[in-house]
Short mmCIF file of C-alpha atoms in Angstrom, two decimals:
data_model
loop_
_atom_site.label_atom_id
_atom_site.label_comp_id
_atom_site.label_asym_id
_atom_site.label_seq_id
_atom_site.Cartn_x
_atom_site.Cartn_y
_atom_site.Cartn_z
CA MET K 1 157.01 187.50 153.60
CA ALA K 2 154.14 185.62 154.91
CA THR K 3 154.43 182.41 155.55
CA PRO K 4 152.57 179.58 154.01
CA ARG K 5 149.32 178.30 155.69
CA SER K 6 150.75 174.76 155.08
CA ALA K 7 154.01 175.81 157.06
CA GLU K 8 152.11 176.86 159.85
CA LEU K 9 152.97 174.51 162.85
CA PRO K 10 150.38 173.39 164.71
CA PRO K 11 148.82 174.98 168.10
CA GLN K 12 150.40 173.60 171.57
CA LEU K 13 148.90 172.57 175.29
CA ASP K 14 149.65 174.94 177.35
CA ARG K 15 149.44 171.43 179.71
CA ARG K 16 149.51 168.10 179.52
CA PRO K 17 145.90 166.21 179.06
CA GLU K 18 144.89 164.52 182.37
CA ALA K 19 144.47 160.87 182.46
CA LYS K 20 141.71 159.31 184.13
CA ALA K 21 139.76 155.75 183.74
CA PHE K 22 136.05 155.63 184.64
CA GLN K 23 133.97 152.01 185.38
CA ILE K 24 130.56 152.16 182.22
CA ASP K 25 128.70 152.66 185.63
CA GLU K 26 130.20 155.49 186.45
CA LEU K 27 130.40 157.42 182.44
CA LEU K 28 127.04 156.39 181.85
CA PRO K 29 125.19 158.89 184.34
CA ARG K 30 127.61 161.45 183.15
CA VAL K 31 125.84 160.76 179.76
CA GLN K 32 122.65 161.44 180.89
CA GLU K 33 122.77 164.26 183.54
CA GLY K 34 124.29 165.51 180.38
CA LYS K 35 128.00 166.02 181.10
CA ILE K 36 128.80 164.45 177.93
CA ARG K 37 128.10 165.24 174.55
CA VAL K 38 128.42 164.49 171.29
CA PRO K 39 129.48 167.96 169.64
CA PRO K 40 128.12 168.55 165.71
CA PHE K 41 131.25 168.15 164.03
CA GLN K 42 131.93 164.86 165.20
CA ARG K 43 130.48 162.09 162.35
CA ALA K 44 127.20 160.03 162.45
CA LEU K 45 127.41 156.69 164.12
CA ARG K 46 128.81 154.00 160.64
CA TRP K 47 128.82 151.18 163.25
CA GLU K 48 126.83 148.13 162.08
CA ASP K 49 125.13 145.46 164.73
CA SER K 50 127.96 143.36 164.01
CA ASP K 51 130.66 145.67 165.65
CA ARG K 52 128.58 147.12 168.39
CA ILE K 53 128.25 142.53 169.54
CA ASP K 54 132.31 142.41 168.83
CA PHE K 55 132.40 145.86 171.55
CA PHE K 56 130.08 144.44 173.76
CA ASP K 57 132.17 140.82 173.55
CA SER K 58 135.50 142.95 173.43
CA ILE K 59 134.36 144.45 177.25
CA TYR K 60 133.26 141.28 178.50
CA ARG K 61 136.17 139.52 177.96
CA GLY K 62 138.15 142.10 179.48
CA TYR K 63 140.13 143.66 175.68
CA PRO K 64 141.45 146.73 174.98
CA ILE K 65 138.60 148.83 172.97
CA GLY K 66 141.02 151.81 173.27
CA THR K 67 140.90 154.79 174.94
CA LEU K 68 138.24 157.90 174.60
CA LEU K 69 139.66 161.35 174.43
CA PHE K 70 137.18 164.76 176.24
CA TRP K 71 137.79 168.41 175.29
CA GLN K 72 136.42 169.86 178.55
CA ARG K 73 134.57 173.52 177.74
CA GLN K 74 131.25 174.69 178.83
CA ALA K 75 128.05 173.43 177.23
CA PRO K 76 124.71 175.26 176.47
CA ALA K 77 121.22 173.50 177.64
CA GLY K 78 119.98 171.38 174.60
CA ARG K 79 118.92 168.16 173.44
CA LEU K 80 121.40 165.53 172.69
CA SER K 81 120.90 162.35 170.53
CA LEU K 82 122.76 159.40 171.04
CA GLY K 83 121.32 157.09 167.97
CA LYS K 84 117.95 156.42 169.43
CA LEU K 85 118.50 157.77 173.03
CA ASN K 86 117.37 161.55 173.24
CA ILE K 87 118.03 163.22 176.53
CA ASP K 88 117.66 167.16 177.46
CA ALA K 89 120.79 168.49 179.44
CA PRO K 90 120.72 171.89 181.51
CA ALA K 91 123.55 174.34 180.48
CA ARG K 92 126.99 173.24 182.04
CA SER K 93 130.69 174.81 182.18
CA ASP K 94 132.56 171.69 182.43
CA ALA K 95 130.95 169.21 180.21
CA LEU K 96 133.06 166.48 178.08
CA TRP K 97 133.27 166.89 174.44
CA VAL K 98 133.80 163.41 172.66
CA VAL K 99 136.77 164.02 170.28
CA ASP K 100 137.38 160.32 170.07
CA GLY K 101 135.28 158.09 170.58
CA GLN K 102 131.81 158.65 169.70
CA GLN K 103 130.65 155.90 168.24
CA ARG K 104 131.81 153.32 171.51
CA ILE K 105 129.43 155.83 174.20
CA THR K 106 126.64 156.22 171.64
CA THR K 107 126.69 152.61 171.42
CA LEU K 108 126.81 152.02 174.98
CA ALA K 109 124.24 154.70 175.93
CA GLU K 110 122.27 153.37 173.46
CA THR K 111 122.54 149.18 174.58
CA LEU K 112 122.57 150.19 178.33
CA LEU K 113 120.59 153.44 178.82
CA GLY K 114 117.85 152.36 176.24
CA ARG K 115 114.30 151.72 177.50
CA LEU K 116 113.33 147.69 176.77
CA ALA K 117 110.42 147.64 174.41
CA SER K 118 109.14 144.15 173.49
CA ASP K 119 108.23 144.98 168.86
CA GLU K 120 111.79 147.12 169.28
CA ARG K 121 115.69 145.28 168.13
CA ALA K 122 117.97 145.34 170.67
CA MET K 123 121.29 143.28 172.09
CA HIS K 124 120.52 140.52 174.38
CA PHE K 125 123.13 137.60 175.76
CA ASP K 126 122.50 134.82 174.78
CA LEU K 127 122.75 132.14 178.23
CA LYS K 128 123.00 129.16 175.90
CA GLU K 129 125.46 130.07 173.21
CA MET K 130 127.29 132.60 175.31
CA LYS K 131 126.66 134.87 172.50
CA PHE K 132 125.68 138.83 172.15
CA ILE K 133 122.83 139.12 169.71
CA TYR K 134 119.92 141.57 168.74
CA ALA K 135 116.81 139.88 168.80
CA LYS K 136 113.13 141.70 169.64
CA ALA K 137 112.77 141.42 173.58
CA ARG K 138 110.22 138.23 174.06
CA GLN K 139 106.80 139.08 176.41
CA GLU K 140 106.88 134.70 177.75
CA VAL K 141 109.81 132.73 178.01
CA ILE K 142 109.33 129.51 176.11
CA GLU K 143 109.77 126.60 178.56
CA SER K 144 112.36 124.78 175.92
CA GLU K 145 114.74 127.78 175.68
CA LEU K 146 116.58 129.92 177.83
CA PRO K 147 115.64 133.52 177.97
CA ARG K 148 117.79 135.68 176.73
CA LEU K 149 118.85 138.55 178.41
CA PRO K 150 118.74 141.97 177.83
CA MET K 151 121.97 144.69 178.04
CA ALA K 152 118.90 147.51 179.20
CA VAL K 153 118.84 146.16 182.93
CA VAL K 154 122.20 145.17 183.07
CA LEU K 155 123.87 148.69 183.68
CA ASP K 156 121.37 148.80 187.45
CA SER K 157 121.91 145.95 189.71
CA ASN K 158 119.01 146.14 191.41
CA GLN K 159 117.00 146.09 187.83
CA LEU K 160 119.47 142.96 186.88
CA LEU K 161 118.34 140.89 189.96
CA GLU K 162 114.53 141.95 189.12
CA TRP K 163 115.05 140.82 185.88
CA LEU K 164 116.78 136.97 187.89
CA PHE K 165 113.52 137.09 189.84
CA ALA K 166 110.86 137.65 186.88
CA HIS K 167 112.41 134.38 185.11
CA PRO K 168 112.41 131.44 188.02
CA LYS K 169 113.03 128.96 186.15
CA LEU K 170 116.61 129.78 184.85
CA GLY K 171 118.53 127.44 186.78
CA PRO K 172 122.29 128.17 189.12
CA ALA K 173 124.40 127.95 185.83
CA GLN K 174 122.60 130.42 184.70
CA ARG K 175 121.26 133.24 187.12
CA ALA K 176 125.35 132.56 187.98
CA LEU K 177 126.28 133.62 183.84
CA ALA K 178 123.82 136.15 184.23
CA LEU K 179 125.02 138.28 187.08
CA ASP K 180 128.78 138.07 186.03
CA VAL K 181 127.84 139.18 182.46
CA GLY K 182 126.54 142.09 183.82
CA LYS K 183 129.43 143.00 186.80
CA ARG K 184 131.40 142.67 183.91
CA ILE K 185 130.24 145.35 182.48
CA ARG K 186 129.20 147.95 184.51
CA GLU K 187 132.79 147.80 186.27
CA TYR K 188 135.17 147.53 182.56
CA GLN K 189 136.95 150.49 183.27
CA MET K 190 137.38 152.94 179.86
CA PRO K 191 140.86 155.00 180.20
CA CYS K 192 140.49 158.18 178.64
CA TYR K 193 142.38 161.38 178.60
CA ILE K 194 140.50 165.16 179.06
CA VAL K 195 142.27 168.28 176.99
CA GLU K 196 141.32 171.41 178.98
CA THR K 197 142.06 174.37 176.32
CA SER K 198 140.57 177.04 174.52
CA ASP K 199 141.49 176.89 171.12
CA GLU K 200 139.32 174.65 169.22
CA GLN K 201 142.46 174.37 166.42
CA VAL K 202 144.26 172.58 168.83
CA LEU K 203 141.28 169.47 169.52
CA ARG K 204 140.75 169.73 165.28
CA THR K 205 144.50 169.04 165.03
CA ILE K 206 144.47 166.00 166.84
CA PHE K 207 141.28 164.26 165.27
CA HIS K 208 142.98 164.77 162.44
CA ARG K 209 145.55 162.80 163.13
CA ILE K 210 143.88 159.98 164.93
CA ASN K 211 141.61 159.27 162.19
CA ARG K 212 143.98 159.84 159.76
CA SER K 213 146.13 157.29 160.78
CA GLY K 214 143.36 154.45 161.65
CA ARG K 215 140.16 153.09 159.35
CA PRO K 216 140.28 156.17 157.23
CA LEU K 217 137.11 158.89 157.51
CA GLU K 218 135.33 159.81 154.20
CA ASP K 219 136.48 163.23 153.08
CA HIS K 220 133.44 164.77 153.61
CA GLU K 221 133.33 163.50 157.20
CA VAL K 222 136.96 164.69 158.12
CA PHE K 223 135.78 168.01 156.82
CA ASN K 224 133.40 168.40 159.19
CA ALA K 225 135.15 167.50 162.61
CA LEU K 226 138.04 169.90 161.29
CA PHE K 227 136.04 172.87 160.25
CA GLY K 228 132.19 172.30 161.26
CA SER K 229 131.27 174.79 163.61
CA LEU K 230 130.57 174.39 167.32
CA SER K 231 128.99 178.30 167.73
CA GLN K 232 126.08 179.25 166.36
CA ASN K 233 127.25 180.25 162.65
CA GLN K 234 124.74 178.84 159.98
CA PRO K 235 125.84 176.89 157.71
CA SER K 236 127.90 175.03 160.39
CA ASP K 237 129.29 172.13 158.29
CA LEU K 238 127.84 169.99 155.48
CA ARG K 239 125.19 168.09 157.27
CA HIS K 240 124.12 171.64 157.82
CA VAL K 241 123.92 172.16 153.85
CA ALA K 242 123.05 169.22 152.68
CA GLN K 243 119.59 169.55 155.54
CA ARG K 244 118.79 172.70 154.23
CA ALA K 245 119.29 171.64 150.47
CA SER K 246 116.89 169.25 150.82
CA GLU K 247 113.97 171.22 151.95
CA MET K 248 113.84 172.01 149.02
CA GLY K 249 111.45 169.48 148.28
CA PHE K 250 114.63 168.28 145.95
CA GLY K 251 115.05 164.98 148.24
CA PRO K 252 118.39 164.42 149.99
CA LEU K 253 122.32 165.06 149.09
CA ALA K 254 124.65 162.92 149.76
CA ASP K 255 127.53 164.83 152.33
CA GLY K 256 129.91 163.63 150.00
CA ASP K 257 128.55 165.73 146.75
CA VAL K 258 127.75 168.61 148.83
CA PHE K 259 131.76 168.23 149.51
CA SER K 260 132.02 167.51 146.08
CA ALA K 261 130.50 171.33 144.84
CA LEU K 262 132.04 172.84 148.22
CA LEU K 263 135.60 172.13 146.82
CA ALA K 264 133.96 173.19 143.32
CA VAL K 265 133.01 176.37 144.85
CA LYS K 266 136.47 177.04 146.00
CA GLY K 267 138.34 175.48 143.13
CA LEU K 268 140.01 173.32 144.48
CA PRO K 269 141.28 170.16 142.99
CA LEU K 270 137.90 166.97 144.16
CA ASP K 271 140.84 164.11 144.30
CA ARG K 272 143.77 165.63 146.52
CA ASP K 273 143.72 166.02 150.11
CA PHE K 274 142.23 169.10 151.53
CA THR K 275 143.60 170.07 155.08
CA ASP K 276 146.31 172.20 154.16
CA ALA K 277 144.40 174.15 151.37
CA LEU K 278 141.89 175.07 152.59
CA HIS K 279 141.85 177.33 155.95
CA ARG K 280 139.14 177.17 158.51
CA ASP K 281 138.93 180.68 158.56
CA GLU K 282 137.36 180.62 154.85
CA VAL K 283 135.14 177.54 155.96
CA PRO K 284 132.18 179.94 156.84
CA ALA K 285 132.08 182.01 153.80
CA ALA K 286 132.67 178.60 151.28
CA LEU K 287 129.68 177.13 153.36
CA ARG K 288 127.07 179.80 152.86
CA ALA K 289 128.66 180.05 148.71
CA THR K 290 127.98 175.99 148.50
CA GLU K 291 124.45 176.59 150.30
CA ALA K 292 123.87 179.72 147.49
CA ALA K 293 125.19 177.44 144.37
CA LEU K 294 123.11 174.33 145.61
CA ARG K 295 120.14 175.86 145.51
CA GLU K 296 120.73 177.70 142.39
CA THR K 297 121.52 173.76 141.34
CA ILE K 298 118.13 172.40 142.44
CA VAL K 299 116.12 174.98 140.96
CA PHE K 300 117.54 173.72 138.02
CA LEU K 301 117.09 170.89 137.93
CA ARG K 302 113.79 170.58 138.61
CA ARG K 303 112.47 174.08 136.57
CA ASP K 304 114.83 173.81 133.57
CA ALA K 305 116.06 169.97 133.57
CA GLY K 306 112.68 168.25 134.56
CA PHE K 307 114.46 166.28 137.77
CA ALA K 308 111.44 165.72 139.36
CA HIS K 309 113.40 164.70 142.35
CA VAL K 310 117.42 163.94 143.23
CA GLU K 311 116.59 160.30 142.74
CA LEU K 312 115.58 160.29 139.00
CA LEU K 313 119.21 162.26 138.63
CA PRO K 314 121.18 159.40 136.88
CA TYR K 315 124.59 160.51 137.84
CA THR K 316 125.90 163.24 140.65
CA LEU K 317 128.55 164.92 138.23
CA PRO K 318 125.82 167.90 137.30
CA ILE K 319 125.19 169.12 140.53
CA VAL K 320 129.09 169.09 141.16
CA VAL K 321 129.15 170.87 138.06
CA LEU K 322 126.47 172.86 138.43
CA SER K 323 127.08 173.95 141.75
CA LYS K 324 130.50 175.54 140.27
CA PHE K 325 128.56 177.52 137.70
CA PHE K 326 125.81 178.85 139.53
CA HIS K 327 128.77 180.33 141.66
CA GLU K 328 130.30 181.56 139.29
CA PHE K 329 127.49 183.32 137.16
CA PRO K 330 124.84 183.29 139.32
CA THR K 331 121.37 184.67 136.69
CA PRO K 332 122.75 183.16 133.85
CA ARG K 333 121.18 184.22 130.63
CA ASP K 334 118.53 182.21 129.34
CA ARG K 335 120.07 181.19 126.22
CA SER K 336 122.58 179.57 128.81
CA ARG K 337 119.89 178.04 131.03
CA LEU K 338 118.13 175.87 127.79
CA LEU K 339 121.95 175.29 126.36
CA LEU K 340 123.06 174.26 130.03
CA ARG K 341 119.58 171.31 129.78
CA ARG K 342 120.77 170.41 126.40
CA TRP K 343 124.35 170.00 127.97
CA LEU K 344 122.94 167.80 130.29
CA TRP K 345 120.65 165.67 128.71
CA ARG K 346 122.85 164.63 125.88
CA GLY K 347 125.46 164.08 128.42
CA ALA K 348 123.18 161.46 130.56
CA LEU K 349 121.37 160.07 127.31
CA GLY K 350 125.21 159.80 126.30
CA ALA K 351 126.37 158.17 129.30
CA ARG K 352 129.51 161.16 129.27
CA LEU K 353 128.45 162.24 133.11
CA THR K 354 129.45 159.26 135.27
CA GLY K 355 131.37 161.24 137.50
CA ALA K 356 135.16 159.86 136.94
CA THR K 357 138.15 162.07 138.53
CA VAL K 358 138.87 162.62 134.58
CA GLY K 359 135.64 163.34 133.46
CA MET K 360 134.75 165.68 136.53
CA ARG K 361 138.36 167.33 136.52
CA GLN K 362 137.46 167.74 132.41
CA HIS K 363 133.41 169.16 133.44
CA LEU K 364 135.47 171.75 136.06
CA ALA K 365 138.08 172.65 133.88
CA CYS K 366 135.06 174.47 131.85
CA ILE K 367 134.36 177.19 133.95
CA ARG K 368 136.36 180.26 133.31
CA LYS K 369 135.47 183.39 135.92
CA ASP K 370 133.80 185.58 133.43
CA ASP K 371 133.10 183.98 131.06
CA GLU K 372 129.78 182.23 130.69
CA GLU K 373 128.68 181.50 127.86
CA GLY K 374 132.00 180.38 126.77
CA SER K 375 131.37 177.94 129.62
CA VAL K 376 128.23 176.94 128.27
CA GLN K 377 129.97 176.30 124.98
CA ARG K 378 133.28 173.92 126.76
CA LEU K 379 130.45 172.21 128.57
CA LEU K 380 128.21 170.92 125.66
CA ALA K 381 131.46 169.68 123.47
CA LEU K 382 131.79 167.30 126.07
CA ALA K 383 128.38 165.73 125.31
CA GLY K 384 128.66 164.48 122.52
CA THR K 385 126.67 164.60 119.09
CA ALA K 386 124.46 160.90 120.04
CA PRO K 387 122.54 158.60 122.89
CA ALA K 388 124.09 155.55 124.17
CA GLU K 389 123.43 152.19 121.80
CA ASP K 390 121.01 151.86 124.77
CA ILE K 391 119.17 154.19 126.21
CA HIS K 392 115.95 152.86 124.16
CA HIS K 393 116.45 149.10 125.50
CA LEU K 394 113.49 148.23 128.16
CA ASP K 395 114.81 145.56 129.15
CA SER K 396 116.10 144.57 132.56
CA PHE K 397 115.15 147.67 134.56
CA HIS K 398 117.01 148.36 137.96
CA PHE K 399 116.13 151.99 139.24
CA ALA K 400 119.84 151.59 140.37
CA ARG K 401 121.35 151.94 136.39
CA ALA K 402 121.33 155.40 135.11
CA ARG K 403 119.17 153.96 131.78
CA SER K 404 116.01 153.24 134.05
CA LYS K 405 116.31 156.59 135.92
CA LEU K 406 115.99 158.10 132.91
CA GLN K 407 113.46 156.22 131.45
CA CYS K 408 111.64 156.97 134.71
CA CYS K 409 111.87 160.52 133.88
CA ALA K 410 109.68 159.40 130.55
CA LEU K 411 107.14 157.95 132.73
CA ALA K 412 107.06 161.33 135.14
CA SER K 413 106.51 163.21 131.98
CA LEU K 414 103.24 161.73 131.05
CA GLY K 415 102.24 162.98 134.51
CA PRO K 416 101.40 159.53 135.88
CA ARG K 417 98.20 159.31 138.49
CA ASP K 418 95.93 157.18 140.52
CA LEU K 419 94.69 154.03 139.31
CA MET K 420 91.94 153.70 141.57
CA SER K 421 91.17 157.56 142.10
CA GLY K 422 92.52 159.27 138.79
CA GLU K 423 94.19 162.32 140.47
CA LEU K 424 97.70 163.47 139.62
CA LEU K 425 100.51 162.29 141.67
CA ASP K 426 103.15 164.25 143.73
CA VAL K 427 106.16 162.14 141.67
CA THR K 428 107.90 164.75 144.22
CA ALA K 429 106.67 162.79 147.35
CA LEU K 430 106.36 159.05 146.06
CA PHE K 431 110.00 159.63 145.43
CA SER K 432 110.23 160.97 148.97
CA ALA K 433 108.65 158.17 150.20
CA PRO K 434 110.84 155.96 153.15
CA GLY K 435 110.95 152.67 152.54
CA GLU K 436 108.84 152.18 149.22
CA GLU K 437 109.78 150.60 146.34
CA LYS K 438 109.76 153.95 144.04
CA VAL K 439 109.02 152.01 140.56
CA PRO K 440 107.11 149.07 141.15
CA THR K 441 105.94 146.10 139.31
CA VAL K 442 102.80 145.34 138.01
CA LEU K 443 102.56 142.15 137.55
CA ARG K 444 104.58 139.22 140.22
CA GLY K 445 105.02 135.65 140.42
CA LYS K 446 103.55 133.34 137.58
CA LEU K 447 101.82 136.31 136.41
CA ALA K 448 106.20 137.69 135.36
CA GLU K 449 106.99 134.92 133.45
CA ASP K 450 107.11 136.53 130.52
CA GLU K 451 110.55 138.08 129.58
CA ARG K 452 109.49 140.85 129.05
CA ALA K 453 108.44 141.44 132.92
CA SER K 454 111.76 142.45 134.05
CA GLY K 455 111.62 145.18 132.04
CA LEU K 456 110.10 148.63 131.31
CA ALA K 457 107.09 147.58 130.76
CA ASN K 458 105.96 145.72 134.09
CA ARG K 459 106.78 149.23 135.76
CA VAL K 460 104.58 151.79 136.53
CA LEU K 461 105.54 155.10 138.67
CA HIS K 462 102.46 154.57 141.70
CA PRO K 463 102.16 154.05 144.71
CA ARG K 464 102.40 149.67 145.14
CA LEU K 465 99.95 147.60 145.39
CA PRO K 466 98.99 143.99 146.26
CA THR K 467 99.17 142.44 142.40
CA ARG K 468 95.68 141.53 142.55
CA GLU K 469 95.03 144.93 143.67
CA MET K 470 96.93 146.43 140.60
CA ILE K 471 95.32 144.52 137.79
CA LYS K 472 92.14 145.40 139.29
CA ALA K 473 93.18 149.00 138.96
CA ILE K 474 94.56 148.61 135.77
CA THR K 475 91.87 146.21 134.46
CA THR K 476 88.36 148.09 136.43
CA THR K 477 88.96 152.12 135.20
CA SER K 478 87.35 153.62 132.55
CA ASP K 479 89.19 156.32 132.32
CA GLU K 480 91.11 156.67 129.57
CA ARG K 481 93.43 160.04 130.47
CA THR K 482 94.98 157.12 133.92
CA LEU K 483 95.84 154.89 131.61
CA ALA K 484 97.47 156.79 129.40
CA SER K 485 99.02 158.57 132.14
CA HIS K 486 101.03 154.55 132.33
CA ALA K 487 101.13 154.12 128.75
CA ILE K 488 98.83 151.78 129.17
CA SER K 489 96.52 151.73 125.82
CA GLY K 490 92.87 149.93 125.77
CA GLU K 491 94.25 147.07 123.79
CA ALA K 492 96.35 146.18 126.92
CA ARG K 493 94.05 146.62 129.35
CA ALA K 494 92.31 144.37 127.64
CA ALA K 495 94.50 141.34 127.17
CA LEU K 496 95.12 141.50 130.59
CA ARG K 497 91.54 141.53 132.07
CA ALA K 498 91.94 138.52 129.12
CA GLY K 499 94.64 137.39 131.25
CA ASN K 500 97.37 137.45 128.71
CA ALA K 501 99.48 138.24 130.98
CA ALA K 502 102.31 138.99 127.77
CA GLY K 503 100.30 139.98 125.61
CA PHE K 504 99.46 142.83 127.82
CA LEU K 505 103.21 143.54 128.75
CA ALA K 506 104.51 143.46 125.16
CA LEU K 507 101.52 145.87 123.97
CA ARG K 508 102.80 147.77 126.72
CA GLU K 509 106.96 147.72 125.94
CA ALA K 510 105.44 149.00 122.10
CA ALA K 511 103.39 152.07 123.74
CA LEU K 512 106.30 152.75 125.70
CA CYS K 513 109.53 152.17 123.39
CA GLN K 514 107.67 155.42 121.51
CA THR K 515 107.14 157.71 124.11
CA VAL K 516 110.88 156.67 125.60
CA LYS K 517 112.08 157.60 122.36
CA ARG K 518 109.99 161.22 121.64
CA TYR K 519 110.46 162.06 125.36
CA PHE K 520 114.48 161.14 125.22
CA GLN K 521 114.62 163.00 121.22
CA ARG K 522 113.03 166.23 123.01
CA GLN K 523 114.50 166.86 125.71
CA GLY K 524 118.40 165.67 123.82
CA GLU K 525 117.20 168.44 121.45
CA TRP K 526 120.14 166.71 118.95
CA ASN K 527 119.69 169.21 115.27
CA ALA K 528 118.59 172.69 117.91
CA ASP K 529 121.82 175.11 116.82
CA ASP K 530 124.25 175.32 119.89
CA SER K 531 125.53 178.80 119.00
CA PRO K 532 125.37 180.93 122.17
CA SER K 533 123.05 184.32 121.57
CA LEU K 534 123.57 187.45 120.05
CA SER K 535 124.81 189.71 122.65
CA SER K 536 127.92 187.84 123.52
CA MET K 537 128.98 187.14 119.65
CA ILE K 538 128.75 191.13 118.84
CA VAL K 539 132.58 192.27 119.50
CA SER K 540 132.72 195.93 121.49
CA GLU K 541 134.44 198.87 118.63
CA ASP K 542 136.15 200.49 121.75
#
C-alpha cells in the first residue's frame, strides 16, 4: 500500500551546511560578478522605504540582521535583476542561490551598488541628524545645511574619500562621522549557511519552514517558493502564468487570483493549507491547465461579457469560478455562454459575487464534471432576481467600488471619443496606462462645489486634461456624436459654456441615469428565459 503524500518524510542533507560570514564589502562583489543569484521562485521584493532604513540602521549600530541561506549549484548565463539593479552574469558552476535573504541582499545591492543620479531618490545618511533617509541627490550644497552622505559612495573607500574632498566645508566631526559610517557598513559581518545538495526539494522544505515560522508569506508566494521551477518548463510559476495572461490585453491579473484559479482547477479548497495536498510532480501540468483556463476566461470576459479590462471587473470571484468552469468545459455550448453572461452580470449587479469564502465555495460547488448545463443553471440560481437597491445611484463615485466600476462599463458602452479629435478612444489602453487617473473629473476646485460633483456626472472615460482644457474641449466641439459618446447633451454643453457648472452636472446626471439603467437592464436580462438548451433536455430512450 502506498504511503500517503502527507506522511512522506522530508529528505535529509548528505552533509551539514557550511557556516561562514561575509563582510558586506566581500559579499557585494560576489553579487556583481554573478556568483550570488536570486532564483525565480523567490518572492518579489516587499520591503518599504522604512524597512530598508531600519535594515541599514541595524547594520550601522551593529545589531544582528539574521542569517543568509545559500544553495550552491550551477547557474546559467543571464541578466540578473535585483530591484533597480541589472547585472549581466556569466554561467558558473559554483553559484550561490539565495534561499533566504533576498530582501536583504537586494536592498544592499540596490543601495550600495547603484549609481548616484541627481533626479532619483536614494538612501543617504544625514550627517546632522545622524540617521538614514531617502532623498534626491543634490548638485549643490546649501551653505546653511550639511550635505547628506549618499550610500552609493560608501562601499568603495576611495570613492568615499573623493566625495569628502568634493565637500571641503565639512567640519572634522562630520568627516569623521562619514568615514565611520562607511567603515561600519563595509566591515559588517553577515552570517550565512551554504547548502550543497542535488535535491531541490531539500531547499524548498527549508524555505517553507523558515517562512512559515516568521512573518507569513501570502499563499501564492509560498506556492512560488515551494513549486516554482528553476528549469525551462513553461510556465514556471504563478507570475509567469499571470504575465502570459496580461499579454492578452486584459490587464495584469494578481498572483493571488491566479493561485486561487489554480486551486479551483485542481479541485482543492481555497481556505486550507495546500502544501500537503499538492505534490510538486503535479504542478507543471496544473500551471499549464490554469493558464489555458485563464485564457478562455479572459476571452469570455471581454467578448461575451463586455469587460474591456480587468480594472472594470467589480469582483475577482468570476475569474476563479470561470477558470474552473472553462477547465471542465473548454468549449461550452453557445447557450451556456449566454447564460454564464447573465449569471455574471446579475451577480455583479446584485452584489452577490463579493468573493467571501462561503460565497466562493458555493459558486465553485456549482460546477460539476460532465454536467455543463447543470453547472450553469446552479450558478444562475445564486445570482438573484433583482439588482441591488443602490446600483443606479450616481453619487459618491469611487473607482475602487464595485458600483462605480459597473457604471464605468455603462460609460464604455457609449463608445467614448476623444473630445478634441473626435477619434474613438481605446478603452483598454486607457485603463492600461500607468499612473493615470482612470476616470478623471471634468470640474475641479470652485467649479465642483455642487453636490453632484462627487458623482458620476462629473466623470468621463477620457485621458486626463487640466480643468480649463477639459471645459474648452467640451464647449468648443461641434461634433454632437463626440459629446453623445460621453452622455453630454447640447443643453449640458450650453450650460457649461455659460459658466453654469451646477446646470451642466444636473443635465448630465439625468442623461447618465437613463444610460446606466438601460445598460444594466440590457446586461442583466432579468426577465429572459433562462432554460438550458433544448438538446440538454432531450432524454435518450436507450
